[in-house]
Coordinates of C-alpha atoms and ligand atoms in Angstrom, one line a residue:
Chain A
M11 CA -100.7 52.3 31.4
I12 CA -98.1 49.7 31.7
T13 CA -95.2 49.4 29.7
F14 CA -92.5 46.6 29.2
E15 CA -89.6 48.1 27.9
G16 CA -86.7 45.4 26.9
V17 CA -87.6 43.1 29.8
T18 CA -85.8 40.5 29.9
K19 CA -85.7 38.0 32.8
R20 CA -83.4 34.8 33.2
Y21 CA -83.7 32.8 36.1
A22 CA -80.7 31.3 38.0
G23 CA -80.1 27.8 35.9
G24 CA -80.5 30.0 32.8
T25 CA -83.9 29.7 31.6
V26 CA -84.7 32.6 29.9
A27 CA -88.6 33.0 30.8
V28 CA -89.3 36.6 28.9
A29 CA -86.9 37.3 26.1
D30 CA -86.5 41.3 25.6
L31 CA -90.2 42.3 25.7
D32 CA -91.5 45.6 24.7
L33 CA -95.1 46.0 25.2
E34 CA -98.1 48.4 26.1
V35 CA -101.1 47.8 28.3
P36 CA -103.4 50.6 27.4
N37 CA -105.3 51.9 30.8
G38 CA -109.1 50.8 31.0
E39 CA -108.8 47.7 28.8
I40 CA -108.5 44.3 29.2
T41 CA -105.0 42.7 28.2
V42 CA -104.8 39.0 27.8
F43 CA -101.4 37.3 28.3
V44 CA -102.0 34.0 26.2
G45 CA -99.4 30.9 25.2
P46 CA -98.2 27.7 26.0
S47 CA -97.2 26.4 28.9
G48 CA -94.0 28.1 30.2
C49 CA -94.0 30.6 27.8
G50 CA -93.5 33.2 30.2
K51 CA -97.0 34.6 30.8
T52 CA -96.6 34.5 34.9
T53 CA -93.0 35.7 34.9
S54 CA -94.6 38.7 32.7
L55 CA -97.3 39.4 34.9
R56 CA -95.4 39.1 38.3
M57 CA -92.8 41.5 37.2
I58 CA -95.3 44.2 37.1
N59 CA -96.2 44.1 40.8
R60 CA -92.4 43.2 41.6
M61 CA -93.3 39.5 42.7
I62 CA -89.8 38.7 40.2
D63 CA -87.8 41.8 39.4
P64 CA -86.7 42.2 35.6
T65 CA -83.2 40.9 34.9
E66 CA -82.8 43.6 32.1
G67 CA -85.1 46.2 31.2
R68 CA -87.5 47.9 33.2
I69 CA -91.3 48.2 33.6
L70 CA -93.4 51.5 34.0
L71 CA -96.6 51.8 35.7
N72 CA -98.1 55.1 34.3
G73 CA -94.6 56.4 33.9
V74 CA -93.3 55.4 37.1
D75 CA -90.5 53.0 36.9
V76 CA -91.8 50.2 38.9
A77 CA -88.1 49.4 40.3
T78 CA -88.3 52.5 42.2
V79 CA -91.4 52.0 44.2
D80 CA -91.3 49.8 47.2
P81 CA -92.8 46.6 46.7
P82 CA -95.4 45.9 49.6
T83 CA -96.7 49.9 48.5
L84 CA -96.5 49.0 45.1
R85 CA -98.6 46.2 45.3
R86 CA -101.3 47.4 47.7
G87 CA -102.2 49.7 45.0
I88 CA -102.3 46.7 42.4
G89 CA -104.9 44.3 42.5
Y90 CA -103.8 40.7 42.7
V91 CA -106.0 37.5 41.8
I92 CA -104.1 34.2 41.4
Q93 CA -105.5 30.5 39.8
Q94 CA -106.5 29.1 43.6
A95 CA -108.0 32.0 44.8
G96 CA -105.7 32.0 47.9
L97 CA -108.4 32.8 50.4
F98 CA -107.2 33.1 54.4
P99 CA -108.3 30.3 55.4
H100 CA -108.8 31.3 58.9
R101 CA -110.3 35.0 58.0
K102 CA -114.0 35.1 57.1
I103 CA -115.1 36.2 53.3
V104 CA -115.6 39.8 54.7
D105 CA -112.1 40.2 56.5
N106 CA -110.4 38.3 53.7
V107 CA -112.3 41.2 50.9
A108 CA -110.9 43.7 53.3
T109 CA -107.6 42.7 53.8
V110 CA -105.9 45.4 51.6
P111 CA -108.2 48.2 53.2
H112 CA -106.5 46.8 56.7
L113 CA -103.4 46.8 55.3
L114 CA -103.9 50.6 54.5
R115 CA -105.2 51.4 57.8
W116 CA -109.1 51.9 56.8
D117 CA -110.9 53.0 59.7
K118 CA -112.5 49.3 60.4
R119 CA -116.0 50.5 59.9
K120 CA -115.5 51.9 56.3
A121 CA -113.4 48.9 55.7
R122 CA -116.0 46.5 56.2
E123 CA -118.6 48.5 54.6
R124 CA -117.0 48.9 51.7
A125 CA -116.3 44.8 51.6
M126 CA -119.8 44.0 51.9
E127 CA -120.2 46.5 48.9
L128 CA -117.9 44.2 46.7
L129 CA -119.7 41.4 47.7
E130 CA -122.4 42.2 46.2
L131 CA -120.6 43.7 43.4
V132 CA -119.2 40.7 42.0
G133 CA -122.4 39.0 42.7
L134 CA -122.3 37.1 45.9
D135 CA -124.8 37.0 48.5
P136 CA -124.0 39.1 51.6
G137 CA -125.4 36.8 53.8
L138 CA -121.7 34.8 53.0
A139 CA -119.8 37.8 54.7
G140 CA -119.9 35.8 57.8
R141 CA -118.8 32.6 56.3
Y142 CA -115.1 30.9 56.5
P143 CA -113.7 29.9 52.8
F144 CA -113.9 26.2 53.0
Q145 CA -117.6 27.1 53.7
L146 CA -117.8 28.4 49.8
S147 CA -117.5 26.5 46.6
G148 CA -115.1 26.8 44.0
G149 CA -116.6 29.6 42.0
Q150 CA -118.0 31.4 44.8
Q151 CA -114.3 31.4 46.1
Q152 CA -113.3 33.2 43.1
R153 CA -115.3 35.6 43.3
V154 CA -114.4 36.7 46.7
G155 CA -110.9 36.5 45.3
V156 CA -111.8 39.2 43.0
A157 CA -113.6 41.3 45.4
R158 CA -110.6 41.4 47.5
A159 CA -108.7 42.3 44.7
L160 CA -110.9 45.5 44.1
A161 CA -111.4 45.9 47.7
A162 CA -108.8 49.2 47.8
D163 CA -110.4 50.3 44.3
P164 CA -106.8 50.1 42.6
P165 CA -106.6 50.9 39.1
V166 CA -105.0 48.1 37.9
L167 CA -105.8 44.6 38.2
L168 CA -103.7 41.6 37.7
M169 CA -105.5 38.3 37.2
D170 CA -103.1 34.7 36.8
E171 CA -105.2 32.1 35.8
P172 CA -108.0 33.3 37.7
F173 CA -110.9 31.1 36.3
S174 CA -108.9 27.7 35.5
A175 CA -109.7 26.0 38.1
V176 CA -113.4 25.9 38.0
D177 CA -115.9 23.9 36.1
P178 CA -116.8 24.9 32.6
I179 CA -120.2 26.4 33.5
V180 CA -119.0 28.3 36.8
R181 CA -116.2 29.6 34.5
T182 CA -118.2 31.0 31.7
S183 CA -120.8 33.0 34.4
L184 CA -117.4 34.3 36.1
Q185 CA -116.3 35.4 32.5
D186 CA -119.4 37.3 32.0
E187 CA -119.3 38.9 35.4
L188 CA -115.6 40.3 35.0
L189 CA -116.9 41.8 31.5
R190 CA -120.2 43.1 33.2
L191 CA -117.6 44.9 36.2
Q192 CA -115.2 45.6 33.6
S193 CA -117.9 47.8 31.8
E194 CA -118.6 49.7 35.1
L195 CA -115.1 49.8 36.5
R196 CA -113.0 50.3 33.4
K197 CA -109.8 48.7 35.2
T198 CA -106.6 48.5 33.3
I199 CA -106.7 44.3 33.6
V200 CA -103.9 42.1 32.7
F201 CA -105.4 38.9 32.4
V202 CA -103.2 35.4 32.0
T203 CA -104.7 32.2 30.2
H204 CA -103.8 29.8 28.1
D205 CA -107.1 29.1 27.3
I206 CA -107.5 30.8 23.7
D207 CA -111.4 30.8 23.9
E208 CA -111.0 32.5 27.0
A209 CA -108.5 35.2 25.7
I210 CA -110.9 36.1 23.0
K211 CA -113.8 36.6 24.9
L212 CA -112.3 38.7 27.5
G213 CA -109.6 40.2 25.5
D214 CA -109.8 44.0 24.1
R215 CA -106.5 43.0 23.4
I216 CA -104.6 39.7 23.1
A217 CA -100.5 39.2 23.7
V218 CA -99.4 35.7 22.3
F219 CA -96.3 34.7 23.7
K220 CA -94.1 31.7 22.2
V221 CA -92.0 29.3 24.5
G222 CA -88.9 31.0 25.3
G223 CA -90.5 34.2 26.0
H224 CA -91.1 35.9 22.8
L225 CA -93.7 37.7 22.1
A226 CA -95.3 36.4 19.1
Q227 CA -98.3 38.8 18.4
V228 CA -100.3 41.7 20.1
A229 CA -103.8 42.4 18.4
G230 CA -107.2 42.8 19.0
P231 CA -109.2 39.6 18.8
A232 CA -110.6 40.1 15.6
T233 CA -107.5 41.0 13.9
L234 CA -105.9 38.3 15.8
L235 CA -108.3 35.9 14.1
A236 CA -108.3 36.9 10.8
D237 CA -104.8 38.0 10.2
P238 CA -102.5 35.9 12.3
A239 CA -98.6 37.2 12.5
D240 CA -97.4 34.0 11.9
D241 CA -97.5 29.8 11.9
F242 CA -96.9 29.9 15.6
V243 CA -99.8 32.2 16.1
R244 CA -101.8 30.4 13.3
E245 CA -101.5 26.8 14.8
F246 CA -102.3 28.2 18.2
L247 CA -105.1 29.8 17.1
G248 CA -106.1 26.3 16.3
R249 CA -108.0 24.8 13.3
D250 CA -111.1 26.5 14.3
R251 CA -110.2 30.0 14.1
G252 CA -112.8 30.7 11.5
I253 CA -115.2 29.8 13.6
R254 CA -114.2 31.6 16.6
R255 CA -114.4 34.8 14.2
L256 CA -118.0 34.4 13.9
S257 CA -118.6 34.9 17.7
L258 CA -116.7 38.4 17.2
V259 CA -119.3 39.6 14.9
T260 CA -122.8 40.3 16.0
A261 CA -125.7 39.4 13.8
G262 CA -127.1 42.3 14.0
E263 CA -125.2 43.5 10.6
V264 CA -126.6 40.3 8.5
R265 CA -129.0 41.0 5.5
L266 CA -132.5 39.2 6.1
R267 CA -135.2 38.2 4.2
D268 CA -138.8 38.7 5.5
D269 CA -141.2 37.4 2.3
N270 CA -141.2 33.9 3.7
L271 CA -142.6 35.0 6.5
I272 CA -146.9 34.3 6.8
A273 CA -149.6 34.9 9.0
E274 CA -151.6 31.9 10.0
R275 CA -154.5 33.6 9.1
T276 CA -153.3 33.6 5.3
D277 CA -155.3 31.2 3.0
V278 CA -152.8 28.2 1.6
V279 CA -153.6 29.1 -1.9
E280 CA -152.1 32.4 -1.3
A281 CA -149.1 30.8 0.5
R282 CA -148.6 28.5 -2.7
D283 CA -147.9 31.7 -4.7
R284 CA -144.8 32.8 -2.4
D285 CA -141.7 31.6 -4.0
A286 CA -140.1 29.8 -1.3
P287 CA -139.6 26.3 -0.1
W288 CA -140.7 27.0 3.5
L289 CA -142.8 29.4 5.3
L290 CA -142.6 30.5 9.0
V291 CA -146.1 30.6 10.2
L292 CA -146.6 33.7 12.6
D293 CA -149.3 34.0 15.4
K294 CA -151.3 37.1 15.6
D295 CA -148.8 38.6 17.4
S296 CA -146.1 38.1 14.5
R297 CA -144.4 35.2 16.6
P298 CA -142.8 32.5 14.7
R299 CA -144.8 29.1 15.3
G300 CA -142.7 26.9 13.1
W301 CA -142.1 26.3 9.7
A302 CA -144.3 24.7 6.8
R303 CA -143.0 23.3 3.4
T304 CA -144.6 24.8 0.8
S305 CA -144.9 21.6 -1.7
E306 CA -147.0 19.9 1.4
L307 CA -149.5 22.3 2.4
P308 CA -152.8 21.3 2.8
A309 CA -155.5 21.3 -0.1
A310 CA -157.3 24.4 1.6
G311 CA -158.2 26.2 4.5
T312 CA -155.4 28.6 6.1
M313 CA -152.1 28.3 7.2
A314 CA -152.9 27.7 10.7
E315 CA -153.7 23.8 9.3
A316 CA -150.7 23.1 8.3
A317 CA -148.3 21.0 9.3
L318 CA -145.2 22.6 11.4
T319 CA -141.4 21.7 11.8
P320 CA -139.4 23.6 14.7
Y321 CA -137.8 26.9 14.3
H322 CA -134.6 28.0 15.8
G323 CA -133.8 31.8 16.6
F324 CA -131.3 34.7 17.3
G325 CA -131.5 38.0 18.9
R326 CA -129.8 40.9 17.2
D327 CA -127.1 41.1 20.1
D328 CA -126.2 37.4 19.6
S329 CA -122.7 36.9 17.7
L330 CA -122.8 35.6 14.2
R331 CA -122.2 32.2 15.4
G332 CA -125.0 31.8 17.7
A333 CA -127.2 32.4 14.4
L334 CA -125.3 30.0 12.1
D335 CA -125.8 27.6 15.2
A336 CA -129.9 28.0 15.1
A337 CA -129.7 27.6 11.3
V338 CA -127.5 24.7 11.4
L339 CA -129.5 22.8 13.9
S340 CA -133.0 23.6 11.9
V341 CA -134.0 21.1 8.9
T342 CA -134.9 24.6 6.8
G343 CA -131.3 25.8 7.1
L344 CA -132.6 28.7 7.9
A345 CA -132.3 30.8 11.2
V346 CA -135.3 33.4 12.3
A347 CA -134.2 36.7 13.4
L348 CA -136.0 37.6 16.3
D349 CA -136.5 41.1 18.0
G350 CA -136.5 41.7 21.9
D351 CA -140.1 40.9 22.1
G352 CA -139.6 37.3 20.3
R353 CA -141.6 38.8 17.1
A354 CA -139.8 37.5 14.1
V355 CA -138.4 40.4 11.7
G356 CA -136.7 38.0 9.4
T357 CA -134.8 34.7 8.5
V358 CA -131.2 33.9 7.4
S359 CA -129.9 31.0 5.3
R360 CA -126.4 29.1 6.2
E361 CA -125.4 30.6 2.8
D362 CA -125.7 33.9 3.8
L363 CA -124.8 34.1 7.1
L364 CA -121.2 32.6 5.9
G365 CA -120.9 34.6 2.7
G366 CA -121.6 37.8 5.0
L367 CA -118.7 37.3 6.5
H368 CA -116.2 38.2 3.4
G369 CA -118.1 40.7 2.1
Chain B
M25 CA -105.8 0.3 94.3
N26 CA -105.8 0.0 98.2
F27 CA -102.2 2.0 98.1
L28 CA -104.1 4.6 96.4
L29 CA -107.1 5.0 98.6
D30 CA -104.7 5.2 101.6
F31 CA -102.6 8.0 100.2
L32 CA -105.6 10.2 99.3
A33 CA -107.7 9.1 102.5
N34 CA -104.7 10.4 104.7
P35 CA -106.3 14.0 105.7
E36 CA -101.7 14.9 106.0
N37 CA -101.7 14.4 102.6
W38 CA -104.1 17.3 101.7
S39 CA -102.7 20.1 104.1
G40 CA -99.1 22.0 104.9
P41 CA -96.2 22.4 102.9
Y42 CA -96.1 18.4 102.3
G43 CA -99.8 18.2 101.2
I44 CA -100.9 17.5 97.8
P45 CA -102.2 21.0 97.1
Q46 CA -98.7 22.6 98.1
R47 CA -96.8 19.8 95.8
V48 CA -99.2 20.0 92.5
L49 CA -98.7 23.9 92.9
E50 CA -94.8 23.4 92.6
H51 CA -95.1 20.7 90.2
L52 CA -96.9 23.2 88.1
E53 CA -94.5 26.1 88.6
F54 CA -91.3 24.5 87.4
S55 CA -93.1 22.8 84.8
G56 CA -94.8 26.4 83.7
L57 CA -92.2 28.2 84.0
A58 CA -89.8 25.4 82.0
L59 CA -92.2 25.3 79.5
L60 CA -92.8 29.5 79.2
L61 CA -88.4 29.5 78.6
A62 CA -88.8 26.7 75.9
A63 CA -91.7 28.4 73.9
L64 CA -89.8 31.9 74.2
I65 CA -86.9 30.1 72.8
A66 CA -88.7 27.8 70.1
L67 CA -91.5 29.5 68.9
P68 CA -89.9 32.9 67.3
V69 CA -86.7 30.5 66.2
G70 CA -89.4 27.9 64.5
M71 CA -91.4 30.6 62.8
L72 CA -88.3 32.0 61.6
V73 CA -86.6 29.2 60.4
G74 CA -89.5 27.9 59.3
Y75 CA -90.6 31.1 57.1
T76 CA -87.5 31.8 56.1
G77 CA -86.0 28.3 55.4
R78 CA -82.7 29.4 56.5
G79 CA -81.1 27.3 58.9
A80 CA -83.5 24.4 58.9
V81 CA -81.0 22.1 58.8
I82 CA -79.4 22.9 62.0
A83 CA -82.4 23.8 63.7
V84 CA -84.2 20.3 63.0
V85 CA -80.9 18.2 63.7
S86 CA -79.9 20.2 66.7
A87 CA -84.0 19.6 67.9
N88 CA -83.6 15.9 67.3
A89 CA -80.1 16.1 69.2
A90 CA -81.7 17.6 72.4
R91 CA -84.6 15.0 71.9
A92 CA -82.0 12.2 72.7
L93 CA -80.2 13.7 75.7
P94 CA -81.1 11.7 78.7
T95 CA -82.8 14.2 81.3
L96 CA -81.4 12.2 84.6
G97 CA -78.5 12.4 83.1
L98 CA -78.7 16.3 82.4
V99 CA -80.0 16.8 86.2
V100 CA -76.9 15.3 87.4
L101 CA -74.8 17.7 85.1
V102 CA -76.3 20.9 86.0
V103 CA -75.9 20.2 89.5
L104 CA -72.4 19.4 89.4
L105 CA -72.0 23.2 87.3
F106 CA -74.8 24.7 89.8
G107 CA -74.7 23.3 93.0
V108 CA -77.8 22.3 94.7
G109 CA -80.5 24.5 95.8
T110 CA -81.1 26.6 92.9
T111 CA -83.9 25.4 90.4
A112 CA -81.9 25.4 87.4
P113 CA -80.9 21.6 87.6
V114 CA -84.8 21.6 87.2
L115 CA -85.1 24.0 84.5
I116 CA -82.5 23.4 82.2
P117 CA -83.3 20.0 81.3
L118 CA -87.1 20.4 81.5
V119 CA -86.5 23.4 79.0
A120 CA -84.4 20.9 76.8
L121 CA -86.6 18.3 76.6
A122 CA -89.6 21.3 75.7
V123 CA -87.8 23.0 73.1
P124 CA -87.8 20.0 70.2
P125 CA -91.1 19.6 70.2
I126 CA -92.2 23.2 70.1
L127 CA -89.4 24.2 67.7
V128 CA -89.9 21.2 65.1
N129 CA -93.8 21.8 64.9
T130 CA -93.8 25.5 64.7
Y131 CA -91.1 25.2 61.8
E132 CA -92.9 22.4 60.4
G133 CA -96.3 24.6 60.7
V134 CA -94.9 28.0 59.2
R135 CA -93.1 26.1 56.2
G136 CA -96.0 24.3 55.3
A137 CA -98.3 27.3 55.0
D138 CA -99.8 27.2 51.4
A139 CA -97.5 28.9 48.8
D140 CA -100.6 29.8 47.0
L141 CA -101.9 31.4 50.2
Q142 CA -98.1 33.4 50.8
D143 CA -97.9 34.5 47.2
A144 CA -101.5 36.0 47.5
A145 CA -100.5 37.4 50.8
V146 CA -97.4 38.9 49.2
G147 CA -99.0 40.2 46.1
M148 CA -101.6 42.1 48.1
G149 CA -98.9 44.3 49.6
M150 CA -98.0 42.6 53.2
T151 CA -94.4 42.9 54.4
G152 CA -92.7 39.9 55.4
P153 CA -93.7 39.9 59.1
Q154 CA -97.4 40.4 58.5
V155 CA -97.1 37.3 56.2
L156 CA -95.9 35.7 58.5
F157 CA -98.0 36.9 61.7
R158 CA -101.3 37.4 59.9
V159 CA -101.3 34.3 57.4
C160 CA -98.7 31.5 58.4
V161 CA -98.7 31.7 61.9
P162 CA -102.5 31.7 62.4
V163 CA -102.7 28.6 59.6
A164 CA -99.8 27.0 61.6
M165 CA -101.5 27.3 64.9
P166 CA -103.2 23.6 65.1
L167 CA -99.3 22.5 64.8
I168 CA -97.6 24.9 67.0
L169 CA -100.6 24.2 69.8
L170 CA -99.6 20.4 69.0
G171 CA -96.2 21.0 69.7
M172 CA -96.7 23.4 73.1
R173 CA -99.2 20.3 74.4
T174 CA -96.5 17.6 73.6
A175 CA -94.0 19.8 75.0
A176 CA -96.2 20.5 78.2
V177 CA -97.3 17.0 78.5
Q178 CA -93.7 15.6 78.7
V179 CA -92.7 18.1 81.1
V180 CA -94.9 17.5 83.3
A181 CA -94.5 14.2 83.5
T182 CA -90.7 14.4 83.8
A183 CA -90.7 17.4 86.5
T184 CA -90.9 14.7 89.1
V185 CA -86.9 15.1 88.6
A186 CA -87.1 18.0 90.8
A187 CA -87.1 15.5 93.8
F188 CA -84.0 14.2 92.9
V189 CA -82.3 17.4 93.5
G190 CA -83.8 18.0 96.7
L191 CA -86.6 20.4 95.4
G192 CA -90.6 19.7 95.5
G193 CA -93.0 18.6 93.5
L194 CA -95.2 15.3 92.8
G195 CA -91.9 13.9 92.4
R196 CA -91.3 14.2 96.7
F197 CA -94.2 11.3 96.7
I198 CA -92.8 9.0 94.7
I199 CA -89.1 9.4 95.9
D200 CA -89.6 9.6 99.4
G201 CA -92.5 7.0 99.3
L202 CA -89.4 4.9 97.9
Q203 CA -86.9 5.6 100.4
T204 CA -89.7 5.1 103.2
R205 CA -91.1 2.1 101.7
D206 CA -94.2 3.9 101.8
F207 CA -95.7 2.6 98.6
S208 CA -99.0 4.0 99.1
S209 CA -97.0 7.4 98.6
T210 CA -95.2 6.2 95.2
V211 CA -98.2 4.9 93.5
G212 CA -100.4 8.0 94.6
G213 CA -97.7 10.4 93.5
A214 CA -97.3 8.4 90.2
V215 CA -100.9 8.6 90.0
L216 CA -101.3 12.4 90.3
V217 CA -98.5 13.1 88.1
A218 CA -100.6 11.2 85.5
V219 CA -103.8 12.8 86.2
L220 CA -101.7 16.0 86.1
A221 CA -100.8 15.4 82.7
L222 CA -104.3 14.7 81.7
A223 CA -105.1 17.7 82.9
V224 CA -102.9 19.9 80.8
Q225 CA -103.7 17.9 77.9
G226 CA -107.1 19.0 78.0
A227 CA -106.1 22.6 78.9
F228 CA -104.3 22.7 75.6
V229 CA -107.3 21.0 73.8
A230 CA -109.8 23.5 75.0
A231 CA -107.1 26.3 74.5
Q232 CA -107.0 24.9 70.9
R233 CA -110.8 25.8 70.6
L234 CA -109.6 29.5 71.2
L235 CA -106.9 29.8 69.5
V236 CA -107.7 28.2 66.0
S237 CA -109.9 29.7 63.8
P238 CA -112.8 27.7 62.8
G239 CA -111.8 28.6 59.4
V240 CA -108.4 26.6 59.9
R241 CA -110.2 23.6 62.0
G242 CA -112.9 23.4 59.2
Q243 CA -115.6 23.2 61.2
V244 CA -117.6 26.1 62.6
G245 CA -119.0 26.1 66.1
Ligands
ATP424 N1 -88.8 30.4 40.1 C1 -88.0 29.7 38.7 N2 -86.7 29.3 38.7 C2 -86.4 29.0 37.5 N3 -87.0 29.0 36.4 C3 -88.5 29.2 36.3 C4 -88.9 30.0 37.5 N4 -90.4 30.2 37.4 C5 -90.6 29.6 36.3 N5 -89.4 29.5 35.7 C6 -89.1 28.8 34.1 O1 -89.2 30.5 33.6 C7 -90.5 29.8 32.1 C8 -91.6 30.7 32.3 O2 -92.3 30.3 33.4 P1 -94.1 31.2 33.7 O3 -94.3 30.7 35.1 O4 -93.9 32.3 33.3 O5 -94.5 30.5 32.5 P2 -96.4 30.5 32.2 O6 -96.1 30.9 31.0 O7 -97.0 31.2 33.1 O8 -96.8 29.3 32.2 P3 -98.2 28.3 32.6 O9 -98.7 28.7 31.4 O10 -97.4 26.8 32.9 O11 -98.4 29.0 33.9 C9 -90.7 28.1 32.3 O12 -89.9 27.7 31.4 C10 -90.4 28.0 33.9 O13 -89.8 26.6 34.2
MG425 MG1 -98.3 30.6 34.6

């Protein structure tokens, strides 16, 4: 656990970057520092590994005041990832990753093996090991940066806007990768970002800072969105705070209806008796084929002959936001819940999805 | 052209203590020694000043002042101080000539090492000297070598002054030629100095390939 106790940082010139910060960062979780530019996120982060020393107060790492630890020794036990990756241009990828093991004087072969293992862990082709940083894309460099921080298996990882210099698609995949890694490694991670979406996606806990270095609120993402502490936090979360909440709830909970599912071999006469404006036609394996409008069914025959409108599905593991998206996309206003094999298990309307939020 | 051919064709110029090979060796000896001394002074100072940022103004100003020193004047001064017969009159001016480019380039190179890079290095637990020698210096290597190369070429071209104070080197051909009105010797000597300077330049380009990481050069192989 990392504990900030009454920590203040005043720079020469008088800027108070961090003001009387009390904060606990629990072990094994991702704690995100988020807030507008200049609110003291980086300063707070860098005080943990003594890149900056506080003016007042102290920081404990598992009960030990970091000020009592020799900085290089402290830092070798804490992974550190920065925005531009900061890879050493003159060293091959494998040697970049093995930096801290080298500093700790590990056996050369062991350090190398560990580096190769890590490249794989962060989803990089081990074939890149012999390349130099300039031969890698920005996203690949950032992965190497993460691998390098993890090389000596430090329990704590500090990440300062590590993904903000890459394009949105790469950023998403790096975020997913970090979550996957974290589910395996359970590190104590402090992650700095000014992107609230990133904070909500990654954070087990989110610390919102305001300019002047004050902590505005610390809470889990769901609480933060549902119950912002003050106007500043509400403003910072933005207008679409409600929509964002949808991404935190999985769709597995929503109540589905299944009386509008119909097998394609069903006779249209029978179908007309159903009390639903739209019917979802299923093939013989229960996979959806499309929506048929009950009022426009052919005079005779089976449902297989009905004109169909495309459907939009979601998985049980998707977020409520994904389900709502599917419902909004469909002209029927209904989203189709699918099981792992693509079989329809039921449908849900926009109204029911939104109603469920407050239920 | 004829002067040069006469000079090169003369077998007397190719052997003995006054022959070309011997003079080239002497020339390289003064130059090499001067460069070595200059590097021993300028590299540590340039690295330290570049890394810590302390004393930068003094270092750069005095380096530029040293550049403005007239080499020949310095030779005469040192002769007056030390007398003839030692190598000091050649070495001191040559060192004074070589220090500024090495110092300024080393300083600029180390100082210019990317801040993010140093930040990452410090953040991973490197000590000050480790950051300097494992990160800043390798990254600054192209500039450091450029400084060394500039210094070496200037020193080789200027080491002809050794002849003014009765020492050897290729300057002998030039000066003796002037005195005896043997212009083929003067021209030959001058051409040899130029060729030697080019060869030194080439040697540094080759060293560049060995000493600069392909990752810094930005090209592999
Ligand atoms: N070395 C320094 N000297 C003086 N003031 C500084 C220094 N470093 C940061 N500051 C000031 O301290 C405040 C907090 O800076 P900090 O870098 O912690 O902000 P941040 O939240 O990380 O911002 P950003 O999102 O832009 O990275 C800012 O007002 C900044 O100008
Ligand atoms: Mg910052």
